[in-house]
Coordinates of C-alpha atoms and ligand atoms in Angstrom, one line a residue:
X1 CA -85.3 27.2 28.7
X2 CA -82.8 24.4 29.4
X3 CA -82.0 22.1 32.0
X4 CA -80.8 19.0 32.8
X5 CA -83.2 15.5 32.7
X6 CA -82.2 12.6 35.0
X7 CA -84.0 9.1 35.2
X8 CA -83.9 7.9 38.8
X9 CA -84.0 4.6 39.1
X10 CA -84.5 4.3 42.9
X11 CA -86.4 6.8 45.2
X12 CA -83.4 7.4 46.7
X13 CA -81.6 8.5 43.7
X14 CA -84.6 10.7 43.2
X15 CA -84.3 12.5 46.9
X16 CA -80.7 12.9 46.7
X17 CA -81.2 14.6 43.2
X18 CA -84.3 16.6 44.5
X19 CA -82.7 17.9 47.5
X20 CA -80.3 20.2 45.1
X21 CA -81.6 23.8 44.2
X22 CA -83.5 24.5 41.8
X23 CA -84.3 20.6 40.6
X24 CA -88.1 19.2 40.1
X25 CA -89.6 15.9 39.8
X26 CA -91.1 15.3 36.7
X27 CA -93.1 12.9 35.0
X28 CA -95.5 13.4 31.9
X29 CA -94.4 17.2 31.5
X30 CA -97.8 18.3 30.8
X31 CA -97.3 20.9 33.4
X32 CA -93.8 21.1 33.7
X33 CA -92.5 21.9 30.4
X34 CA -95.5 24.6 29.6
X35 CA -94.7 26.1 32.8
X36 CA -91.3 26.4 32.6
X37 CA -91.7 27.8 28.6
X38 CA -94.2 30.5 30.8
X39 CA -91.2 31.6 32.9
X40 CA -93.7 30.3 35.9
X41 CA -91.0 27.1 36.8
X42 CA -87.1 27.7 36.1
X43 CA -85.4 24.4 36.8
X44 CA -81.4 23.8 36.7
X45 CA -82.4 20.2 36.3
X46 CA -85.5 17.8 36.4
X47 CA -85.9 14.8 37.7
X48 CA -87.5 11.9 35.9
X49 CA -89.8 9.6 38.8
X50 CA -91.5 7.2 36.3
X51 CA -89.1 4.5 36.6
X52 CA -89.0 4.3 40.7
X53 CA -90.2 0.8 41.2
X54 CA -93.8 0.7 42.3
X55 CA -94.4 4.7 41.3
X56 CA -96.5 2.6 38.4
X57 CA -98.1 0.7 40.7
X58 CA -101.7 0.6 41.8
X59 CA -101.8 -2.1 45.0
X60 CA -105.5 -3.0 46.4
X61 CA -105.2 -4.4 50.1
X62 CA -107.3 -4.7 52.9
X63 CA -106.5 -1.0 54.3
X64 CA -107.9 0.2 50.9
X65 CA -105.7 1.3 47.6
X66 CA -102.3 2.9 47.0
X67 CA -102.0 4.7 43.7
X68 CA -98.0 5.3 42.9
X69 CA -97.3 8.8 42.0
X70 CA -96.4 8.1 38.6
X71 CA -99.7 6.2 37.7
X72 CA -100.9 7.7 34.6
X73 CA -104.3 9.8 34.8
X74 CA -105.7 7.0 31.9
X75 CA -104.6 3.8 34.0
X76 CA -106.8 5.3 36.7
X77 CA -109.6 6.3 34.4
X78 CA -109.8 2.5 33.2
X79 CA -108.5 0.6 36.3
X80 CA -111.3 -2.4 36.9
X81 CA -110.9 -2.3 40.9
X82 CA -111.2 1.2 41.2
X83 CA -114.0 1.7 38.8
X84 CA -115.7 -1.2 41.1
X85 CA -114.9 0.6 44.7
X86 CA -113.9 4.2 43.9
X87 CA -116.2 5.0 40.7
X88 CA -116.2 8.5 41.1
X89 CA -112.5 9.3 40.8
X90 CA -112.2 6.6 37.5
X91 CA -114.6 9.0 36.1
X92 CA -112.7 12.7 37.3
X93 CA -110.1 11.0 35.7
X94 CA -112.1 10.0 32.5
X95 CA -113.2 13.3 32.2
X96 CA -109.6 15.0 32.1
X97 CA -108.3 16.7 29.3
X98 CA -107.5 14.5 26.3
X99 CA -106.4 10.9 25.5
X100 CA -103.6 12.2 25.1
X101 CA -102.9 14.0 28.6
X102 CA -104.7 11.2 30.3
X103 CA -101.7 9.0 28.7
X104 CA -98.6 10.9 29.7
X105 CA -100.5 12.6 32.6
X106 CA -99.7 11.5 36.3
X107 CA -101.7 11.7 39.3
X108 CA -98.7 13.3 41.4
X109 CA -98.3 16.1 38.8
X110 CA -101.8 16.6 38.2
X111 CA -102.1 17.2 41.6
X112 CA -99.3 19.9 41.5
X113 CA -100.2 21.6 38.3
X114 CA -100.5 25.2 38.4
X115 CA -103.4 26.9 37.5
X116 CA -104.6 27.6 34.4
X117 CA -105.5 31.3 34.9
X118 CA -104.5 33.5 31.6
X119 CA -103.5 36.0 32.9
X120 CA -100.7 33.8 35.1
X121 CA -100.2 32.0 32.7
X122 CA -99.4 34.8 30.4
X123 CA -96.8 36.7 32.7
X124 CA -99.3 39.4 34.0
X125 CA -98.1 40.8 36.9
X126 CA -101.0 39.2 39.4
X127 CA -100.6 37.5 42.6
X128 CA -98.8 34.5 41.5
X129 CA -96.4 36.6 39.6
X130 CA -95.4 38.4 42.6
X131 CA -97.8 41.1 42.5
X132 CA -100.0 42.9 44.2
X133 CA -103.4 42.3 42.6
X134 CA -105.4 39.6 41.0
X135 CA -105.7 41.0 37.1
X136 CA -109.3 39.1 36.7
X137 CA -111.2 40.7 39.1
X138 CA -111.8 43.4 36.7
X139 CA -110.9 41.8 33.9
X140 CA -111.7 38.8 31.8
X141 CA -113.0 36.1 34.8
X142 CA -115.8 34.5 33.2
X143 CA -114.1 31.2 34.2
X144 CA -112.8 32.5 37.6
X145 CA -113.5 31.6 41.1
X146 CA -116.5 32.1 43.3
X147 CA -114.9 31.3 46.5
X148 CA -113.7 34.6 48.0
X149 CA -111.0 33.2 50.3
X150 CA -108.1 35.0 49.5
X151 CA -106.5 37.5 46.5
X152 CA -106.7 35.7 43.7
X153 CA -109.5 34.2 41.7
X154 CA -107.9 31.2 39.7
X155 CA -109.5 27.9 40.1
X156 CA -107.9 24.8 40.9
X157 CA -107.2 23.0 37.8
X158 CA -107.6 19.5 38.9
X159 CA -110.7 17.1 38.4
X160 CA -108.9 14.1 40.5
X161 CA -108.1 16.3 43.5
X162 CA -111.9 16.5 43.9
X163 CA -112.7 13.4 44.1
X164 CA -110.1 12.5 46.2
X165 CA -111.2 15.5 48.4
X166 CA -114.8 13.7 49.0
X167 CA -113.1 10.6 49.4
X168 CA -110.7 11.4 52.4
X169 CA -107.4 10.5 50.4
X170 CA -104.4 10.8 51.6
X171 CA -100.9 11.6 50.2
X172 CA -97.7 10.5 51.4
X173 CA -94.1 12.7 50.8
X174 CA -90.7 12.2 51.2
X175 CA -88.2 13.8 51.6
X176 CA -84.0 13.4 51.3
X177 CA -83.3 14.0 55.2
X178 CA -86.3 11.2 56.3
X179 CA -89.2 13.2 56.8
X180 CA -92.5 11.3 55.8
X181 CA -95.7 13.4 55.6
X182 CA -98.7 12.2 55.5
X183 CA -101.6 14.8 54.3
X184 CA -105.0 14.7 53.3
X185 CA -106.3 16.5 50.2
X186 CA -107.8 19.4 52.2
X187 CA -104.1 19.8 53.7
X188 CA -102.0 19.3 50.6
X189 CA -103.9 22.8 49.4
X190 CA -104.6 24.6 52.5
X191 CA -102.5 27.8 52.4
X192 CA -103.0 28.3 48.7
X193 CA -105.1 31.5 49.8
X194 CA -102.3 32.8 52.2
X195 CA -99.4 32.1 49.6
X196 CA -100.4 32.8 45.8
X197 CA -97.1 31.6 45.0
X198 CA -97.8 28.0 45.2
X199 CA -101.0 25.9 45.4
X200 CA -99.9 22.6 46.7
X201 CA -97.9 22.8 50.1
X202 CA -95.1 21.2 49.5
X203 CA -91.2 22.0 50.6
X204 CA -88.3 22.2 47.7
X205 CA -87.1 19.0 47.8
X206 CA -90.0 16.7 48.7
X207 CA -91.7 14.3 46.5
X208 CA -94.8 12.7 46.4
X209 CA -94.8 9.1 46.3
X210 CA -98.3 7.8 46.4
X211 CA -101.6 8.3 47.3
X212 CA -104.1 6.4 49.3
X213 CA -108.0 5.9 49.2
X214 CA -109.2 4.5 52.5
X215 CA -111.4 1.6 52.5
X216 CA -114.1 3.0 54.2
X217 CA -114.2 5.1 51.2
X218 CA -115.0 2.6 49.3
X219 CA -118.4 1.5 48.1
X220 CA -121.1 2.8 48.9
X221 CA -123.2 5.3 46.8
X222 CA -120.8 7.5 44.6
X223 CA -121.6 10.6 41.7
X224 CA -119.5 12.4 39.9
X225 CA -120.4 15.5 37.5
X226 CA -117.9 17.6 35.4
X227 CA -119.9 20.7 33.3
X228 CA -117.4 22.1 30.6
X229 CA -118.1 24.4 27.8
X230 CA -116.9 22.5 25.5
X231 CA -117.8 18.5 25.5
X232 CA -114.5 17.5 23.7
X233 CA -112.2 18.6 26.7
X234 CA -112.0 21.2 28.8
X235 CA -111.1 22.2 32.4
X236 CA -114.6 22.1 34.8
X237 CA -116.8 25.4 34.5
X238 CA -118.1 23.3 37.7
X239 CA -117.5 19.8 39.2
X240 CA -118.8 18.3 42.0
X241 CA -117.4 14.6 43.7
X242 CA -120.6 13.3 46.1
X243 CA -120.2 9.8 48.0
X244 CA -122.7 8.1 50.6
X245 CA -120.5 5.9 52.4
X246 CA -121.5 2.4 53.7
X247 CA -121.8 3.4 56.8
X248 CA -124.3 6.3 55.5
X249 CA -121.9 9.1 55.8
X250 CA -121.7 11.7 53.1
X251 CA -118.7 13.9 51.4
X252 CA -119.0 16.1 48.9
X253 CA -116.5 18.6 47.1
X254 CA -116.9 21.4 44.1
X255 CA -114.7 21.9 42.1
X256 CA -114.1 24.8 39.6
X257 CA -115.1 27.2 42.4
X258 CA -112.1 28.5 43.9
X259 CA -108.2 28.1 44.4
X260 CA -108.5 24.7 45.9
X261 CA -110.8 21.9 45.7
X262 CA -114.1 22.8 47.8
X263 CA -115.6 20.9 50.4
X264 CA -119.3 21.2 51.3
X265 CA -119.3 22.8 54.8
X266 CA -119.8 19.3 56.9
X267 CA -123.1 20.5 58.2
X268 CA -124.7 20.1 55.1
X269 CA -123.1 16.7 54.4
X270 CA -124.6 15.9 57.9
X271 CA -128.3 16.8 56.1
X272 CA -127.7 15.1 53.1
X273 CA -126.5 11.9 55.0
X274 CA -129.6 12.1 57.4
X275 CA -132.0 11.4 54.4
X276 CA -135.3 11.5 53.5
X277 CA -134.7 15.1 51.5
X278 CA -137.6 16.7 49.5
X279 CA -137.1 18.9 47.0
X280 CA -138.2 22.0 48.7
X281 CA -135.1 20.7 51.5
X282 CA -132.3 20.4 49.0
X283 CA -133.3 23.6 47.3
X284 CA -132.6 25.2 50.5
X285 CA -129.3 23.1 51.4
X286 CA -127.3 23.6 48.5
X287 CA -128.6 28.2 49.0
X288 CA -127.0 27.5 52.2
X289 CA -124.0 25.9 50.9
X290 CA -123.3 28.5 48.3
X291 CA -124.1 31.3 50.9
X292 CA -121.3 32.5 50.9
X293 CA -119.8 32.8 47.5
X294 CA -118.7 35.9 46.4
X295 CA -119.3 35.9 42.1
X296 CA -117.3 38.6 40.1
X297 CA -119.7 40.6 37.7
X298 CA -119.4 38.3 35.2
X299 CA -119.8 34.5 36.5
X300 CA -122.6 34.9 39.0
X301 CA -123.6 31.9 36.3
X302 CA -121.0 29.7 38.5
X303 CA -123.5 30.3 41.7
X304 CA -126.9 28.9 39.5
X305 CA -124.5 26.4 38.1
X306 CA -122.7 25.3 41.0
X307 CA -125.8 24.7 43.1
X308 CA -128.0 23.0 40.3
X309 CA -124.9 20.5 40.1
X310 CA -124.7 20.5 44.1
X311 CA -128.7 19.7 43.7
X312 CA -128.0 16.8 41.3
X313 CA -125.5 15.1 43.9
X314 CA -127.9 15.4 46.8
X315 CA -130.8 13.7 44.9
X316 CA -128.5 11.1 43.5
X317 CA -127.1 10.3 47.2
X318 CA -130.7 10.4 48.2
X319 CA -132.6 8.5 45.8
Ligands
LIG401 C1 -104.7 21.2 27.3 C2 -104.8 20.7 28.7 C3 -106.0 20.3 29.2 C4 -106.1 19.8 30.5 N1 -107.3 19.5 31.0 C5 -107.4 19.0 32.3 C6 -108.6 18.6 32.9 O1 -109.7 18.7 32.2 N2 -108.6 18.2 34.1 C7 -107.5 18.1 34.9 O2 -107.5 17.6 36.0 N3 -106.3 18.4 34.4 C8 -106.2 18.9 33.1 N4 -105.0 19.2 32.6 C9 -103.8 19.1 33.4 C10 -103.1 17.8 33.2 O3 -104.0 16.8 33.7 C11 -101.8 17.9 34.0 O4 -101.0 18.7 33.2 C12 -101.2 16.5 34.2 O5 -102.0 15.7 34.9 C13 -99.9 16.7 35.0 O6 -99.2 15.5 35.1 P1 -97.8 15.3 34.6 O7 -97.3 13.9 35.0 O8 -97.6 15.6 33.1 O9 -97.0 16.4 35.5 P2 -95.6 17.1 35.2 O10 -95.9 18.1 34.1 O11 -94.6 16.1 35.0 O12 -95.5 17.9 36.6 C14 -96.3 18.9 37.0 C15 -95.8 19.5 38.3 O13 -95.9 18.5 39.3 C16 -94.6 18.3 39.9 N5 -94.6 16.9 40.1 C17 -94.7 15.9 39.3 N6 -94.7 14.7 39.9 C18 -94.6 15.0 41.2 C19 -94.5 14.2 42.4 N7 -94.6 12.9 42.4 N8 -94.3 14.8 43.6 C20 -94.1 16.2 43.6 N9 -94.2 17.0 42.6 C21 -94.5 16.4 41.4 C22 -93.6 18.8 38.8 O14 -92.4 19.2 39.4 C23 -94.4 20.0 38.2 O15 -94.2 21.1 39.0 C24 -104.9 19.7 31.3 C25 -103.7 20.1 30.7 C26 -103.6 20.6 29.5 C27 -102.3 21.0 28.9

């Protein structure tokens, strides 16, 4: 494994470097460098984006928050405004990994990570090695995905993505020839299913530069819960990110479900918002919610799991 490592010092510099083959952004290299050991990334040359002015930056205004893509996963977890206004995604982000990830970790890599499957990880020849089956479904997938919506049965990695699911964030990308997307979280992974290749839907080339919480996001009643197997750190057996907005509104995502964050279907989230739930009427939202799920043999535990976390949320939002 060897490439080349550049620090940009403008965004600029970054785009015109990013918009040659075969070069990444980087920034902790959490992800980057295991992947690339894993023969899952093979980059001529990275790019280093931590020294972009404002890509540290975490700006409150009137409009709501913009988190630079190079804000570390700890800054987030301990930030005083957003535990104030967005508790829910200080504590995803409190409950990633290590001290030590959370340290070097970014949220614009953590939300491009790949997943975490072993078999993937390990060069099998599934899906998102280019082949032509997912190796877990008869195999080891006690930690695998419930969400049948495609091939393959890796879950998404990321605890932040799901709360910034729930909270309608947005992330904004450039690119070297002027385009400027704007997608929400639902967005960023849509197509995961379609194309095993890649999780997040971004072009070679482009770069995420920040994201955004809307304000009227903020507030309000918020719950996060991350169940692991082991309390030290681990990735989310389950997760679920549940906010009653001031206006009375409710999101909810899962996470640990599926290849992408989960979101509630909205007609639940109209329930929950309506109030006034009894116990006998969440019981039989959150069977409807996971109606559909499709376990593997072995982690039909996810379903009882999932929906007794999913049960959790809905009480909180309704007490
Ligand atoms: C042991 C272990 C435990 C972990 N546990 C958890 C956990 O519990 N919860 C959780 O959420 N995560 C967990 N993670 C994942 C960890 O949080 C991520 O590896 C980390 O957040 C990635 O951030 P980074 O800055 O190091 O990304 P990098 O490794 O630098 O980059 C990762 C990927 O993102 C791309 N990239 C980076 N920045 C940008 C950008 N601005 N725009 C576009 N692409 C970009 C890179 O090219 C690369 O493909 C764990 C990882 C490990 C190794």
């Amino acid at each position: 494994m060897t490439f080349t490592y550049h620090i940009a010092d403008s965004r600029a510099d970054a785009l015109q470097r990013l918009s040659a083959a075969k070069t990444l952004p980087v920034a902790g290299g959490t992800d980057l460098v295991p992947c690339a050991e894993e023969g899952i990334l093979s980059p001529a040359a990275v790019v280093d984006i931590r020294r972009i002015p404002g890509f540290r930056d975490v700006s409150v205004g009137p409009q709501g928050v913009t988190i630079g893509a190079a804000v570390t996963i700890a800054s987030l977890a301990t930030h005083a405004e957003l535990r104030a206004q967005y508790p829910m995604l200080a504590e995803a982000c409190a409950s990633v990994g290590t001290p030590a990830l959370r340290n070097s970790g970014t949220i614009g890599g953590n939300l491009v990570q790949r997943h975490h499957c072993w078999y993937f990880r390990r060069g099998v020849g599934c899906f998102k090695r280019g082949g032509t089956q997912c190796a877990a479904v008869d195999g080891e997938h006690q930690y695998h995905g419930i969400v049948a919506d495609g091939t393959c049965r890796a879950v998404h990695p990321s605890d932040p993505a799901v709360a910034l699911l729930a909270l309608d964030a947005q992330v904004e990308i450039f690119r070297e020839d002027g385009r400027v997307r704007m997608l929400d979280i639902a967005a960023l992974y849509d197509g995961a299913s379609r194309d095993p290749l890649k999780e997040a839907q971004l072009d070679d080339g482009e770069l995420i530069v920040a994201v955004h919480l809307p304000i009227a996001a903020a507030n309000g009643r918020q719950h996060w819960e991350k169940v692991m197997q082991r309390g030290a750190w681990d990735f989310a057996l389950v997760s679920v990110a549940a906010c009653r907005r001031s206006d009375g509104s409710v999101r909810m995502a899962m996470g640990g479900l599926g290849l992408a964050p989960w979101r509630v279907p909205d007609s639940i989230e109209e329930d929950v918002a309506s109030g006034g739930l009894d116990e006998d009427s969440i019981d039989a939202l959150v069977e409807r919610a996971f109606y559909d799920m499709e376990p593997l043999a072995g982690n039909a535990y996810k379903r009882v799991m999932g929906q007794g976390v999913l049960k959790r949320a809905i009480t909180a939002l309704d007490a």
